[in-house]
Backbone as CSV, one residue per row, in Angstrom:
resi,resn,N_x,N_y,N_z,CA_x,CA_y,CA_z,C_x,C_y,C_z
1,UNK,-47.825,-91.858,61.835,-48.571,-92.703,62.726,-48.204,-92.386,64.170
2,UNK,-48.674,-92.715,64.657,-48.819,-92.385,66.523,-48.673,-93.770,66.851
3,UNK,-48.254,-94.309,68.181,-48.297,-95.247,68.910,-48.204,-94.534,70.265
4,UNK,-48.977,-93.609,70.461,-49.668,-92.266,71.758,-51.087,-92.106,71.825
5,UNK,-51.752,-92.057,72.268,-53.044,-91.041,72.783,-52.769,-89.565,72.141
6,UNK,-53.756,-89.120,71.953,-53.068,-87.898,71.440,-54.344,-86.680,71.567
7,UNK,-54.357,-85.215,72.170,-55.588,-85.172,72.142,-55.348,-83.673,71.655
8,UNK,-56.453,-82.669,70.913,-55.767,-81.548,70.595,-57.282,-80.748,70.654
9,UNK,-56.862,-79.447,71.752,-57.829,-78.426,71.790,-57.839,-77.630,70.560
10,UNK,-59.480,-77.481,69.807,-59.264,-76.091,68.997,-59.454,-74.898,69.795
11,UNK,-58.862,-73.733,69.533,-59.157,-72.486,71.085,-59.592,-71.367,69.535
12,UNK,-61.123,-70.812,70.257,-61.161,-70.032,69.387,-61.536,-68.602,70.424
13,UNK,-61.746,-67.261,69.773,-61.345,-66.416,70.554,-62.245,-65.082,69.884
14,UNK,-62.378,-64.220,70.490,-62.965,-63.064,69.287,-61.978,-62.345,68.921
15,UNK,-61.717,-61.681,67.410,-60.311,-61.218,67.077,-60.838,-59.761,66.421
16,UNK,-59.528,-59.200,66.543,-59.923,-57.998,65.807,-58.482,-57.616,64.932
17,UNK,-58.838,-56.936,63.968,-57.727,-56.532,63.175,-56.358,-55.161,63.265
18,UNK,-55.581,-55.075,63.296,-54.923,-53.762,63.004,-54.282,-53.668,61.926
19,UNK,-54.792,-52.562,61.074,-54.601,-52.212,59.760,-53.366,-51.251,60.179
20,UNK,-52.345,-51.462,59.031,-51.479,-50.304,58.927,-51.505,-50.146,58.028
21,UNK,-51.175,-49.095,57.543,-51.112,-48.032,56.542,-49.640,-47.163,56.474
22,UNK,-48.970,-47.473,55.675,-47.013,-47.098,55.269,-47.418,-45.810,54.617
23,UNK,-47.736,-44.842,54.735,-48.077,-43.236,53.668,-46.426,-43.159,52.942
24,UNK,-44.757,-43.220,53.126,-44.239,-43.426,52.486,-43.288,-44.270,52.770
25,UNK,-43.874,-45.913,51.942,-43.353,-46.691,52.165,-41.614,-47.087,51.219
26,UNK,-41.150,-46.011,50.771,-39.877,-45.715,50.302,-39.148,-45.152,51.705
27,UNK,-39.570,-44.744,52.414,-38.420,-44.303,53.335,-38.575,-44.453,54.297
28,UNK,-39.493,-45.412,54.944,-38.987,-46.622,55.894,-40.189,-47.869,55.894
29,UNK,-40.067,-49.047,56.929,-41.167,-50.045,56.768,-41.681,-49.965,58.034
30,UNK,-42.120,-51.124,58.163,-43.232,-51.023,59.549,-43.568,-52.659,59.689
31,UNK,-43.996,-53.004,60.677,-44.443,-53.994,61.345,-45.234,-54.208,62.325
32,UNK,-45.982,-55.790,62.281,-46.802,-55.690,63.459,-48.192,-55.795,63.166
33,UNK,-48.910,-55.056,62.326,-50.328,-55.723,61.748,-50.659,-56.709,61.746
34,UNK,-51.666,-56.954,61.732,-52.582,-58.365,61.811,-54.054,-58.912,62.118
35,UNK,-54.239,-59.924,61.973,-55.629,-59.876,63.396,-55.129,-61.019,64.604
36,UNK,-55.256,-60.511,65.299,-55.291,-60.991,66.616,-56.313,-60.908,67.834
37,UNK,-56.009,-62.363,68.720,-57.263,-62.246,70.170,-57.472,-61.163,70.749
38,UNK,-58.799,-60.524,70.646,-58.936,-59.441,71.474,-58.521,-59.734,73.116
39,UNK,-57.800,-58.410,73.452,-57.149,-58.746,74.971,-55.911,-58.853,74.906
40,UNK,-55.433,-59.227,73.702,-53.621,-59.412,73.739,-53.337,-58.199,73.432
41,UNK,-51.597,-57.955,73.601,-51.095,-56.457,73.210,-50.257,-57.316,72.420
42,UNK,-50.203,-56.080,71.375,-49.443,-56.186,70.098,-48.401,-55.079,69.766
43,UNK,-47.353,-55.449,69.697,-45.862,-54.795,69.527,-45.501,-53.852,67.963
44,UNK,-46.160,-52.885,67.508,-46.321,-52.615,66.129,-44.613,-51.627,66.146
45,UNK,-44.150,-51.984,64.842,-42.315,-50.715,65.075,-42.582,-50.559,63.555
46,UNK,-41.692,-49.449,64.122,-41.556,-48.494,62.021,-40.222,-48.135,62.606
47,UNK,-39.573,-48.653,60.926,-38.211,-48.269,60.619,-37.892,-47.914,60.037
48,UNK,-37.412,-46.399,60.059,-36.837,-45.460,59.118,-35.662,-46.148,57.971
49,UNK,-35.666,-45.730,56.906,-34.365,-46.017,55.860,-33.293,-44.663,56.505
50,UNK,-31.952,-44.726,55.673,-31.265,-43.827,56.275,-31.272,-42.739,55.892
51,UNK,-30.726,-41.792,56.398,-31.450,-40.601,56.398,-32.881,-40.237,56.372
52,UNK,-33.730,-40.881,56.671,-35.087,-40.285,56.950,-35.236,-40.310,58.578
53,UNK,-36.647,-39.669,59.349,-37.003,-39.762,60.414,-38.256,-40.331,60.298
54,UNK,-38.700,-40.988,61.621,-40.385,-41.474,61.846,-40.489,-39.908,61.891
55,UNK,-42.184,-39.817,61.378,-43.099,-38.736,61.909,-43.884,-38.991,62.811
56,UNK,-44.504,-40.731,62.896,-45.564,-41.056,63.540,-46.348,-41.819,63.746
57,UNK,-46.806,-42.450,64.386,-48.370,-43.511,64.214,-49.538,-42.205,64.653
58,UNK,-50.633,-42.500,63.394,-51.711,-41.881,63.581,-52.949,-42.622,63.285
59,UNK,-53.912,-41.802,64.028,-54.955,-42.570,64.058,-56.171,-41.763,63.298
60,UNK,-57.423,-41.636,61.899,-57.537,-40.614,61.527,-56.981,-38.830,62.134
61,UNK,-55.880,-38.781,61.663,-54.857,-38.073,61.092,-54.541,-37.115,62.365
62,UNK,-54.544,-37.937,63.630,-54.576,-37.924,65.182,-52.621,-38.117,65.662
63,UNK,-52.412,-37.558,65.801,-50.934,-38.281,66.278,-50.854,-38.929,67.765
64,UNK,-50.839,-40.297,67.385,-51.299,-41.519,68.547,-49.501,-40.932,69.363
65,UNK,-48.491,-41.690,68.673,-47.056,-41.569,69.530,-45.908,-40.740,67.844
66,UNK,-44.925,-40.798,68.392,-43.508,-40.429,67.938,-42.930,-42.013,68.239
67,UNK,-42.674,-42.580,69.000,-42.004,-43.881,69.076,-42.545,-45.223,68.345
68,UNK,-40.833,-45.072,67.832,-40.905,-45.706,66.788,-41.344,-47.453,67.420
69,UNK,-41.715,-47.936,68.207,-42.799,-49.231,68.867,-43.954,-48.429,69.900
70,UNK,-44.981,-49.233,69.060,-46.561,-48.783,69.752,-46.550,-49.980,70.468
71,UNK,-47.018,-50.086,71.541,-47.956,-51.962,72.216,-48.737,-50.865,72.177
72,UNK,-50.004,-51.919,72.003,-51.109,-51.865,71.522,-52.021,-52.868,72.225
73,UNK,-53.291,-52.666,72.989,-54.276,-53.390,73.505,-55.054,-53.954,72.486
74,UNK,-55.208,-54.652,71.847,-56.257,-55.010,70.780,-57.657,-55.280,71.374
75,UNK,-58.694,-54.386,71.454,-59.817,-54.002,71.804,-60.830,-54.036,70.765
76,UNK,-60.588,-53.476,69.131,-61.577,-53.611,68.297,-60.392,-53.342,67.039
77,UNK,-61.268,-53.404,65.666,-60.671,-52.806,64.678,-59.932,-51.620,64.663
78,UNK,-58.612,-51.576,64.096,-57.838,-50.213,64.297,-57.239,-49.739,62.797
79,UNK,-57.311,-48.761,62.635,-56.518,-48.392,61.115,-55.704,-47.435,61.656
80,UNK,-54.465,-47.622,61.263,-53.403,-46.677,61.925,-52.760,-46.434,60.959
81,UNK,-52.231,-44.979,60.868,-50.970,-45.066,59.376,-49.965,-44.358,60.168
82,UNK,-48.736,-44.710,59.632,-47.623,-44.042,60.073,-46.689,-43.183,58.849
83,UNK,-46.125,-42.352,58.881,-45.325,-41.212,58.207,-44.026,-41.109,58.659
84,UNK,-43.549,-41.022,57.544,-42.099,-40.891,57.669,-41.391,-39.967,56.298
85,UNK,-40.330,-39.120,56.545,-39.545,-37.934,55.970,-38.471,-38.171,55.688
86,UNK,-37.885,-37.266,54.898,-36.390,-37.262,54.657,-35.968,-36.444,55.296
87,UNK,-34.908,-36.200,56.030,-34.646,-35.598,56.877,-33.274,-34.369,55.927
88,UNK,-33.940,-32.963,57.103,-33.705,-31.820,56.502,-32.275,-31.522,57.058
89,UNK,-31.535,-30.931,56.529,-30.220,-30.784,56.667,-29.812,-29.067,56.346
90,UNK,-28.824,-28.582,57.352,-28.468,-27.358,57.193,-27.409,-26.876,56.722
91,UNK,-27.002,-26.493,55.911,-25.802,-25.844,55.272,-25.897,-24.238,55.216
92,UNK,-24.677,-23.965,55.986,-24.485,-22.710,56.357,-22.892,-22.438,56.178
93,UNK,-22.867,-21.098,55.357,-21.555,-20.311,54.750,-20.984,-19.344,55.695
94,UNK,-19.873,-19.572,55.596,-19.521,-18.044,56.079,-18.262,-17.054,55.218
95,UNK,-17.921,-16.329,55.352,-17.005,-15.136,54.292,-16.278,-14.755,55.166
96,UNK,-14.585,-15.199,54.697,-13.487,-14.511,56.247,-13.496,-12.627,55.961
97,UNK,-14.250,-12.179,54.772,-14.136,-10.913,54.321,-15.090,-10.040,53.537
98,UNK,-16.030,-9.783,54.080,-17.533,-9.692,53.129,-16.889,-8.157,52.000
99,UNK,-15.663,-7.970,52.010,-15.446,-6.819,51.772,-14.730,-7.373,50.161
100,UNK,-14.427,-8.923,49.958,-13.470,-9.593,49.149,-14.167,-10.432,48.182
101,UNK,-15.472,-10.296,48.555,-16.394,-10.675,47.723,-17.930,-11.660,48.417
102,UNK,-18.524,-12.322,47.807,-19.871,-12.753,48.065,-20.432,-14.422,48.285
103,UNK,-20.891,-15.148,49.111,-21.329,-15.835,48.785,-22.856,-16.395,49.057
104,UNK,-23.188,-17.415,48.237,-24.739,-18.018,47.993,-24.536,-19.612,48.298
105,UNK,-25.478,-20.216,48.504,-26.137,-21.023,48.565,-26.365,-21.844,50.064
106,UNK,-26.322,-21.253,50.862,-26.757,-21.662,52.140,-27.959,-21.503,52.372
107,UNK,-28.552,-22.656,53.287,-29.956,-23.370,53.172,-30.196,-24.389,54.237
108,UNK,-31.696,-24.653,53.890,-32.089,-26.009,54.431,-31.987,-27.112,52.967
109,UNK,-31.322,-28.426,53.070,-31.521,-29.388,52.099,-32.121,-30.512,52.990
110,UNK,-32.874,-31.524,51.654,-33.492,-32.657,51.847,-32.326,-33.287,51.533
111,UNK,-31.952,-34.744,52.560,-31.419,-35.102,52.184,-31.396,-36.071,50.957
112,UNK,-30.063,-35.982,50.140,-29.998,-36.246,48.795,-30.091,-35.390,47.559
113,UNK,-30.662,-33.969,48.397,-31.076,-32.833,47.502,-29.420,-32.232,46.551
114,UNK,-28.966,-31.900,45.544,-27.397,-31.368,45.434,-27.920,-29.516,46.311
115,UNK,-26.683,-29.269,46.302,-26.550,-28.177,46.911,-25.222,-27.862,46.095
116,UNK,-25.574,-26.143,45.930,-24.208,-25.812,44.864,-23.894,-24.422,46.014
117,UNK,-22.675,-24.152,46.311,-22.262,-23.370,46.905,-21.595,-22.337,45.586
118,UNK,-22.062,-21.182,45.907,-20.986,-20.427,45.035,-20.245,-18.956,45.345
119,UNK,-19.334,-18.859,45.441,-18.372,-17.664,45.732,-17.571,-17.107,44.855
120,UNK,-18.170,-15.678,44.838,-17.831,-14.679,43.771,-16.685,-14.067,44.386
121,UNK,-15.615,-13.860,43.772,-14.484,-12.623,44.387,-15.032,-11.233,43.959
122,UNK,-15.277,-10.436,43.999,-15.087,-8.726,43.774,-13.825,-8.428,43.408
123,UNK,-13.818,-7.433,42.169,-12.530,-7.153,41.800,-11.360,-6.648,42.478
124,UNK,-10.473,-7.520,42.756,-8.817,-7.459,42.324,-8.808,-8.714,43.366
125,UNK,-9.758,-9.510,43.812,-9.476,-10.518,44.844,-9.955,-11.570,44.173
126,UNK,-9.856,-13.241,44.441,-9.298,-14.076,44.087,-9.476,-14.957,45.138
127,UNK,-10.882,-15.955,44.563,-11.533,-17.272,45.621,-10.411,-17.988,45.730
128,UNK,-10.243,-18.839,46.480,-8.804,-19.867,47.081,-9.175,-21.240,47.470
129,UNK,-10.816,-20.997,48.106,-11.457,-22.884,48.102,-12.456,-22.087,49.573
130,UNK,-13.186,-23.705,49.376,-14.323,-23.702,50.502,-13.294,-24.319,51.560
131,UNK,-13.640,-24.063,52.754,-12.970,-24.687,53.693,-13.805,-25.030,54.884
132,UNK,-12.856,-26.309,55.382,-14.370,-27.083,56.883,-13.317,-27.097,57.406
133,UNK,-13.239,-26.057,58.721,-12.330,-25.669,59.511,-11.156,-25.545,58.714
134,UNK,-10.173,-26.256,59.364,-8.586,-26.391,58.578,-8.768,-26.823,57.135
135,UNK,-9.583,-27.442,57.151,-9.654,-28.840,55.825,-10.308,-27.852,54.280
136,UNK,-9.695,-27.765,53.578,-9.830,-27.682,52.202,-10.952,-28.543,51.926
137,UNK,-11.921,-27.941,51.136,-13.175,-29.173,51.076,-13.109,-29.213,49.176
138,UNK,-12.880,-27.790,48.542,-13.160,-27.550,47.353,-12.602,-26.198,46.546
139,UNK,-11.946,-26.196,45.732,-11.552,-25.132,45.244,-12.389,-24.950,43.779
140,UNK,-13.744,-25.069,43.489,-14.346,-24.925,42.681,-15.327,-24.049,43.533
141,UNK,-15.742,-23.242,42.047,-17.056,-22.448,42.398,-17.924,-22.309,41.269
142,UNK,-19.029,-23.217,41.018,-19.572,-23.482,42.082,-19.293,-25.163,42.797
143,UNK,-19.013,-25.012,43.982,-19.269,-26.345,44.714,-20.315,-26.745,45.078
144,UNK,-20.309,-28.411,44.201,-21.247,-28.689,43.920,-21.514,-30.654,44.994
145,UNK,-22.556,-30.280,45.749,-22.694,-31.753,46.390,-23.735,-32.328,46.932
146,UNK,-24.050,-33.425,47.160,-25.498,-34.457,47.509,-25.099,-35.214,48.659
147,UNK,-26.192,-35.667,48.910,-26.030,-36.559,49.457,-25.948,-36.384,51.125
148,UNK,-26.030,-35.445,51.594,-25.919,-34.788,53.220,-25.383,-35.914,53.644
């Protein structure tokens, strides 16, 4: 109950929509869609999961920005999709002796992809471990790991 006056404008407005579209909505989300008063700006963000990167807001298959928040004029209907990756990772070997034997598996990985390193000795020599700088990482061959 009231014991006030009470008085209440309805405000109506012309609106328009912005559609988003997540192309892979496993490796990050997004925000900001809706319909809203034409004339307002609207704050749309995409957020990567970890290890992935934004690719984009696009507009038929247009690349509008890279930043990960669009404002946005809301002017008419919009369908926008945004893209997002797993991000690529480099693994690179090196041999203190190409003369002592061989190694494989250096690359580009996705992250999460395993990656197996492997180092052959040539006869009468004798692998000893992978090493990251000073640090002993693995004395198996093949070394085997995920997860970048």
């Amino acid at each position: 109950m009231f014991d006030y006056d009470v008085i209440y404008e309805a405000v109506f407005a012309e609106a328009a929509t912005i559609n988003i579209t997540n192309e892979n909505p496993d490796l990050g989300s997004i925000t900001g869609g809706g319909t809203f008063a034409i004339g307002t700006t609207v704050r749309l963000t995409a957020t990567p999961n970890i290890s992935c990167e934004f690719l984009g807001w696009y507009e038929d298959n247009i690349l509008l920005s890279k930043d990960l928040n669009l404002d946005l004029l809301v002017t008419n209907d919009v369908y926008l999709s945004v893209k997002f990756a797993k991000k690529i990772y480099s693994v690179t070997t090196s041999i203190n002796d190409d003369q002592m034997g061989t190694v494989s598996g250096a690359g580009s990985y996705v992250y999460g992809e395993q990656v197996d390193l492997i180092a052959i000795p040539k006869s009468g020599y004798s692998f000893f471990g992978w090493y990251n700088g000073d640090n002993l990482s693995s004395q198996d061959s093949p070394f085997s790991f995920g997860r970048l």
